[in-house]
Each structure stands twice: as structure tokens, then as C-alpha cells.
């Protein structure tokens, strides 16, 4: 080890850790009136306060601050603007029937956020301390957390490199901030099954890349292919990879297929394995765990394996494709009704007269019951604030 490396690590251990007990609050003196539930548009309105925590490489994490929601002021040369030192998370808080606020598996988001931070040399932190600080933020804005099933508070933790200067290197300053947005059900009139265009001319993520991290840089390049798909009547891209046309994800969600073997009658739930190109979704993980626990193993196989657009097309022809859905925090599950590839549309069956498949609906119920605290499952739904 060189002396300079030694110096760096010795210094690193003296840096202040993120510490929720140091939280300071400056209240917003003109609090908002809550919007009526039916006027909530995803990610368009924000609460009265935000959490911000500054970091630098001399002192480490500063005291967490809750301040009135408002613009940031950054140097135009800040590295976030030039080299995409940015990552984010997305999770929700739900109001249960006893007016307690619950977060769904926030520890998973904290692990993922730290993995994203580590990959682009932004500072890491103790996730439990951030969860506690977010709990305080939520308490302060409790009058803006919508009631009713399907409604929730979307939480957007963000970490950016703020160091000024155009050199490409390790950011010496960073800002972690958290904003929250009251949201309604993703589909205001129940499920709405979508048409996908299987996309092979553009690639969302690749081996050795950063598709498994929630870096902002992964998202901007996906909009143009989405617009192209939209111009042909498809709402989202089904992202394929490589010569084999392996199915990876749909839009910004993980994707699941349900097959049924016409000889044995056995059903299979399939999603891509976490090989570094797949975002490790909390919803994906939750669906796999609950399916393994709750579906009858005599009837079902639950597999994290590769499937291709060719396998899906072939199974469809044989009547063995029985369901497909996307999975992610915003919608929980998003039913799929059609997949366009090479000028042909693969039809995905739905329950007669409905906009969803049977298992799609079942897993949506399973997860929503746990999120709203109607059912306790392990420690997945954590009470972070009590409004009583
Ligand atoms: C966030 C995200 C998901 C879903 O993750 P959840 O933790 O379930 O919300 C899936 N794919 C991509 C590309 C994502 O950005």
C-alpha cells in the first residue's frame, strides 16, 4: 500500500457519518393545502419540505437539514451537470387504516442506493439513518399524505456530485436530498393493459455496464426509443439484448412472463436473472419471494432464467403464453396485452372482460395488502410515523 493510499483511508475513517440524531428543522411558514385526491398527477406536486444532507471529503456528512421545498443553487461547473454524477431511488409511504405511515422494505432501497453511489464514487452512508431522517420529513408533511386505497406518498431520494470544476474525477462534494410527492393509483380506473414494442435496435443495458444501478444516466437515452414505439402505437419498449434477443426489462420496470406447458399442465413464472444488466427491483424480489412461498409447487415453477422474444412468440403460437406483466414501485404490476416484434403482434391473454391476467391480479393484491398494513409479512411494511 502506498503512503498516499494509507493517508486516504486513515482520513476516511475520521469523516463524520450520516447521523439522523443531528437533524435540524427549518419549517415552511406557508404550508400548502392538500390537493383533492382526484387532482394528483404522478410526480407533479411536492410537499412543503425537503431533506438535504451535504457531504464533503474533508468532514464527511453534515447534519441532516429539513428545509422548505425549493430550488437548489449550484455552481454551473458542478460535476452533476457535466458528467452525470447522479443517482436516485423511488419508494413509497402508505397510510394504513390506523393512520400510521408505513414504508415498504426501505432497507432494500438503501442498499441499492449505496450500491449506486459506490459505482460512481459518490459517498455511501448508513441507510437506517437516512430512513429515520425521511421518517421525520414525512411527519412534518403528514397533512399532505393522501388517505384512501391506492394513494400514497412517493419518496425520491437523490444523490448528486456538487463539486465545482470541469476535471473528471472523484467528486469532493456531494448533496443527498429527498423530496416527496403525494400520488394516486397508477391506473386511476383500475388496471390498463399495455402494448409493448420489442426493441432490439437500442439497448438499455449491457454486460459490464451499469443497468443494475439507478443512475440518472441510464434513463435519458431510453426516451427516444419510447417515442418511436409510441409513434407506432406501443406504450413501452420491451428491451431485448444481444443476438439471442433475450428479454431484459419493460420500460423502467422488471418483466415477468407466465407460461403453461400444454403437455404437463405445469405453469412457470419467469423473470430475467440478476446478471448485472437487470435493475434489482424491490417489487421483483417481493413477487419472487411471495410466489415461491404461496404458489403450489405441484402446479408452479418459479424461475429466474433467460427467455427470448423467440421463445415467447413460439409459446404464444402453441397457446402456452398465458400472462405477462411489468413490476415496479409506481404501479406495482402493469399488465401486458400485446407485444409487437418484426411486424407481428404477439397476443397476451387477459382474464375475459378484464384488463389483467389472473396471477397479475393476485400478486398485486398480495403486495398491496402488505404495503397498507392489512397484512403483516416479516418486517416488509415498516411503521415510520404515527399520525395519531
Ligand atoms: C426502479 C426500476 C425498477 C423497479 O424497481 P422497484 O424497486 O421495484 O421500484 C425496474 N427497472 C428499472 C430500470 C428501474 O429503474
Short mmCIF file of N, CA, C and O and ligand atoms in Angstrom, two decimals, residues 88-91 104 108-109 112 154 156 204 211-215 218-219 222 239 248-255 277-287 327-332, ligand 1:
data_model
loop_
_atom_site.label_atom_id
_atom_site.label_comp_id
_atom_site.label_asym_id
_atom_site.label_seq_id
_atom_site.Cartn_x
_atom_site.Cartn_y
_atom_site.Cartn_z
N UNK A 88 -30.60 7.96 -8.03
CA UNK A 88 -31.84 8.21 -7.31
C UNK A 88 -32.45 6.91 -6.81
O UNK A 88 -32.01 5.81 -7.17
N UNK A 89 -33.47 7.05 -6.00
CA UNK A 89 -34.26 5.91 -5.54
C UNK A 89 -35.73 6.28 -5.68
O UNK A 89 -36.08 7.45 -5.85
N UNK A 90 -36.59 5.30 -5.60
CA UNK A 90 -38.02 5.54 -5.64
C UNK A 90 -38.70 4.54 -4.73
O UNK A 90 -38.53 3.34 -4.88
N UNK A 91 -39.41 5.05 -3.73
CA UNK A 91 -40.16 4.17 -2.83
C UNK A 91 -41.38 4.94 -2.34
O UNK A 91 -41.51 6.13 -2.62
N UNK A 104 -42.48 0.63 2.58
CA UNK A 104 -42.36 -0.76 2.13
C UNK A 104 -40.90 -1.12 1.85
O UNK A 104 -40.29 -0.56 0.94
N UNK A 108 -34.18 -2.21 1.50
CA UNK A 108 -33.74 -2.65 0.16
C UNK A 108 -33.34 -1.45 -0.70
O UNK A 108 -32.36 -1.51 -1.44
N UNK A 109 -34.11 -0.37 -0.60
CA UNK A 109 -33.77 0.83 -1.37
C UNK A 109 -32.46 1.44 -0.90
O UNK A 109 -31.68 1.96 -1.70
N UNK A 112 -29.58 -0.56 -2.30
CA UNK A 112 -29.43 -0.28 -3.73
C UNK A 112 -28.85 1.12 -3.94
O UNK A 112 -27.99 1.33 -4.80
N UNK A 154 -45.04 9.31 -2.68
CA UNK A 154 -43.86 8.84 -3.40
C UNK A 154 -42.63 9.56 -2.85
O UNK A 154 -42.65 10.78 -2.67
N UNK A 156 -38.56 10.35 -3.20
CA UNK A 156 -37.50 10.36 -4.19
C UNK A 156 -36.17 10.82 -3.56
O UNK A 156 -35.86 12.00 -3.54
N UNK A 204 -30.87 -1.01 -23.57
CA UNK A 204 -30.98 -0.29 -22.30
C UNK A 204 -29.74 -0.49 -21.43
O UNK A 204 -29.26 0.42 -20.77
N UNK A 211 -26.56 -1.11 -15.80
CA UNK A 211 -28.01 -1.29 -15.84
C UNK A 211 -28.62 -1.71 -14.52
O UNK A 211 -29.81 -1.54 -14.30
N UNK A 212 -27.79 -2.26 -13.64
CA UNK A 212 -28.31 -2.70 -12.33
C UNK A 212 -28.21 -1.60 -11.27
O UNK A 212 -28.47 -1.85 -10.10
N UNK A 213 -27.82 -0.39 -11.68
CA UNK A 213 -27.75 0.74 -10.75
C UNK A 213 -28.80 1.78 -11.17
O UNK A 213 -29.06 1.95 -12.36
N UNK A 214 -29.37 2.50 -10.19
CA UNK A 214 -30.35 3.53 -10.52
C UNK A 214 -29.64 4.86 -10.75
O UNK A 214 -29.78 5.80 -9.97
N UNK A 215 -28.87 4.90 -11.83
CA UNK A 215 -28.15 6.12 -12.20
C UNK A 215 -29.00 6.88 -13.21
O UNK A 215 -29.50 6.28 -14.17
N UNK A 218 -28.86 6.32 -17.01
CA UNK A 218 -29.47 5.16 -17.69
C UNK A 218 -30.82 5.50 -18.34
O UNK A 218 -31.32 4.72 -19.14
N UNK A 219 -31.42 6.63 -17.95
CA UNK A 219 -32.83 6.85 -18.30
C UNK A 219 -33.03 7.77 -19.51
O UNK A 219 -33.88 7.49 -20.36
N UNK A 222 -33.37 6.39 -23.02
CA UNK A 222 -34.49 5.47 -23.28
C UNK A 222 -35.73 6.18 -23.81
O UNK A 222 -36.67 5.53 -24.26
N UNK A 239 -37.32 -4.28 -23.72
CA UNK A 239 -35.90 -4.19 -24.06
C UNK A 239 -35.30 -5.57 -24.28
O UNK A 239 -35.29 -6.41 -23.38
N UNK A 248 -35.10 -8.45 -21.31
CA UNK A 248 -34.48 -7.95 -20.07
C UNK A 248 -35.51 -7.25 -19.18
O UNK A 248 -35.84 -7.74 -18.11
N UNK A 249 -36.02 -6.10 -19.64
CA UNK A 249 -36.98 -5.34 -18.82
C UNK A 249 -38.00 -4.67 -19.74
O UNK A 249 -37.86 -4.69 -20.96
N UNK A 250 -39.01 -4.07 -19.13
CA UNK A 250 -40.01 -3.31 -19.90
C UNK A 250 -40.03 -1.87 -19.40
O UNK A 250 -40.21 -1.63 -18.20
N UNK A 251 -39.80 -0.91 -20.31
CA UNK A 251 -39.77 0.50 -19.90
C UNK A 251 -38.80 0.67 -18.75
O UNK A 251 -37.61 0.36 -18.88
N UNK A 252 -39.29 1.12 -17.58
CA UNK A 252 -38.45 1.18 -16.38
C UNK A 252 -38.99 0.23 -15.32
O UNK A 252 -39.02 0.54 -14.13
N UNK A 253 -39.40 -0.94 -15.77
CA UNK A 253 -39.89 -1.96 -14.84
C UNK A 253 -39.23 -3.30 -15.16
O UNK A 253 -38.80 -3.53 -16.29
N UNK A 254 -39.22 -4.18 -14.18
CA UNK A 254 -38.86 -5.57 -14.44
C UNK A 254 -40.03 -6.25 -15.14
O UNK A 254 -41.15 -5.75 -15.10
N UNK A 255 -39.76 -7.37 -15.81
CA UNK A 255 -40.84 -8.00 -16.55
C UNK A 255 -40.94 -9.49 -16.21
O UNK A 255 -39.93 -10.17 -16.02
N UNK A 277 -27.28 -6.64 -15.77
CA UNK A 277 -27.96 -5.78 -16.74
C UNK A 277 -29.39 -5.47 -16.29
O UNK A 277 -30.09 -4.70 -16.92
N UNK A 278 -29.81 -6.13 -15.22
CA UNK A 278 -31.20 -6.00 -14.75
C UNK A 278 -31.22 -5.18 -13.46
O UNK A 278 -30.43 -5.44 -12.54
N UNK A 279 -32.12 -4.21 -13.39
CA UNK A 279 -32.27 -3.44 -12.16
C UNK A 279 -32.90 -4.35 -11.09
O UNK A 279 -33.96 -4.92 -11.32
N UNK A 280 -32.25 -4.50 -9.95
CA UNK A 280 -32.81 -5.40 -8.92
C UNK A 280 -34.00 -4.77 -8.21
O UNK A 280 -33.86 -4.17 -7.14
N UNK A 281 -35.16 -4.89 -8.80
CA UNK A 281 -36.36 -4.24 -8.28
C UNK A 281 -36.81 -4.83 -6.95
O UNK A 281 -36.75 -6.05 -6.75
N UNK A 282 -37.27 -3.96 -6.05
CA UNK A 282 -37.83 -4.42 -4.78
C UNK A 282 -39.14 -5.16 -5.05
O UNK A 282 -39.46 -6.17 -4.41
N UNK A 283 -39.91 -4.66 -6.02
CA UNK A 283 -41.16 -5.32 -6.39
C UNK A 283 -40.87 -6.71 -6.97
O UNK A 283 -41.52 -7.70 -6.60
N UNK A 284 -39.89 -6.78 -7.86
CA UNK A 284 -39.47 -8.06 -8.45
C UNK A 284 -39.12 -9.06 -7.36
O UNK A 284 -39.61 -10.19 -7.34
N UNK A 285 -38.27 -8.63 -6.43
CA UNK A 285 -37.83 -9.50 -5.34
C UNK A 285 -39.02 -9.96 -4.50
O UNK A 285 -39.12 -11.12 -4.11
N UNK A 286 -39.94 -9.03 -4.22
CA UNK A 286 -41.10 -9.34 -3.38
C UNK A 286 -42.01 -10.35 -4.08
O UNK A 286 -42.53 -11.28 -3.45
N UNK A 287 -42.21 -10.16 -5.39
CA UNK A 287 -43.07 -11.08 -6.14
C UNK A 287 -42.46 -12.48 -6.15
O UNK A 287 -43.15 -13.48 -5.91
N UNK A 327 -43.25 -4.99 -13.43
CA UNK A 327 -43.30 -4.88 -11.97
C UNK A 327 -42.37 -3.77 -11.50
O UNK A 327 -41.19 -3.73 -11.86
N UNK A 328 -42.94 -2.83 -10.70
CA UNK A 328 -42.14 -1.73 -10.16
C UNK A 328 -42.96 -0.93 -9.16
O UNK A 328 -44.19 -1.08 -9.11
N UNK A 329 -42.30 -0.12 -8.36
CA UNK A 329 -42.94 0.61 -7.27
C UNK A 329 -44.13 1.47 -7.72
O UNK A 329 -45.16 1.51 -7.06
N UNK A 330 -43.97 2.16 -8.85
CA UNK A 330 -45.00 3.13 -9.25
C UNK A 330 -46.36 2.47 -9.42
O UNK A 330 -47.37 2.95 -8.92
N UNK A 331 -46.40 1.34 -10.16
CA UNK A 331 -47.68 0.70 -10.47
C UNK A 331 -47.87 -0.63 -9.75
O UNK A 331 -48.95 -1.21 -9.84
N UNK A 332 -46.87 -1.10 -9.05
CA UNK A 332 -46.76 -2.48 -8.51
C UNK A 332 -46.69 -3.46 -9.68
O UNK A 332 -45.63 -3.98 -9.98
C1 LIG B 1 -36.72 1.33 -10.44
C2 LIG B 1 -36.68 0.35 -11.56
C3 LIG B 1 -37.31 -0.89 -11.50
C4 LIG B 1 -38.24 -1.29 -10.38
O1 LIG B 1 -37.67 -1.28 -9.13
P1 LIG B 1 -38.62 -1.24 -7.84
O2 LIG B 1 -37.67 -1.26 -6.72
O3 LIG B 1 -39.48 -2.45 -7.91
O4 LIG B 1 -39.42 0.02 -7.95
C5 LIG B 1 -37.13 -1.78 -12.55
N1 LIG B 1 -36.39 -1.46 -13.62
C6 LIG B 1 -35.78 -0.26 -13.74
C7 LIG B 1 -34.97 0.03 -14.94
C8 LIG B 1 -35.91 0.69 -12.71
O5 LIG B 1 -35.33 1.88 -12.83
#
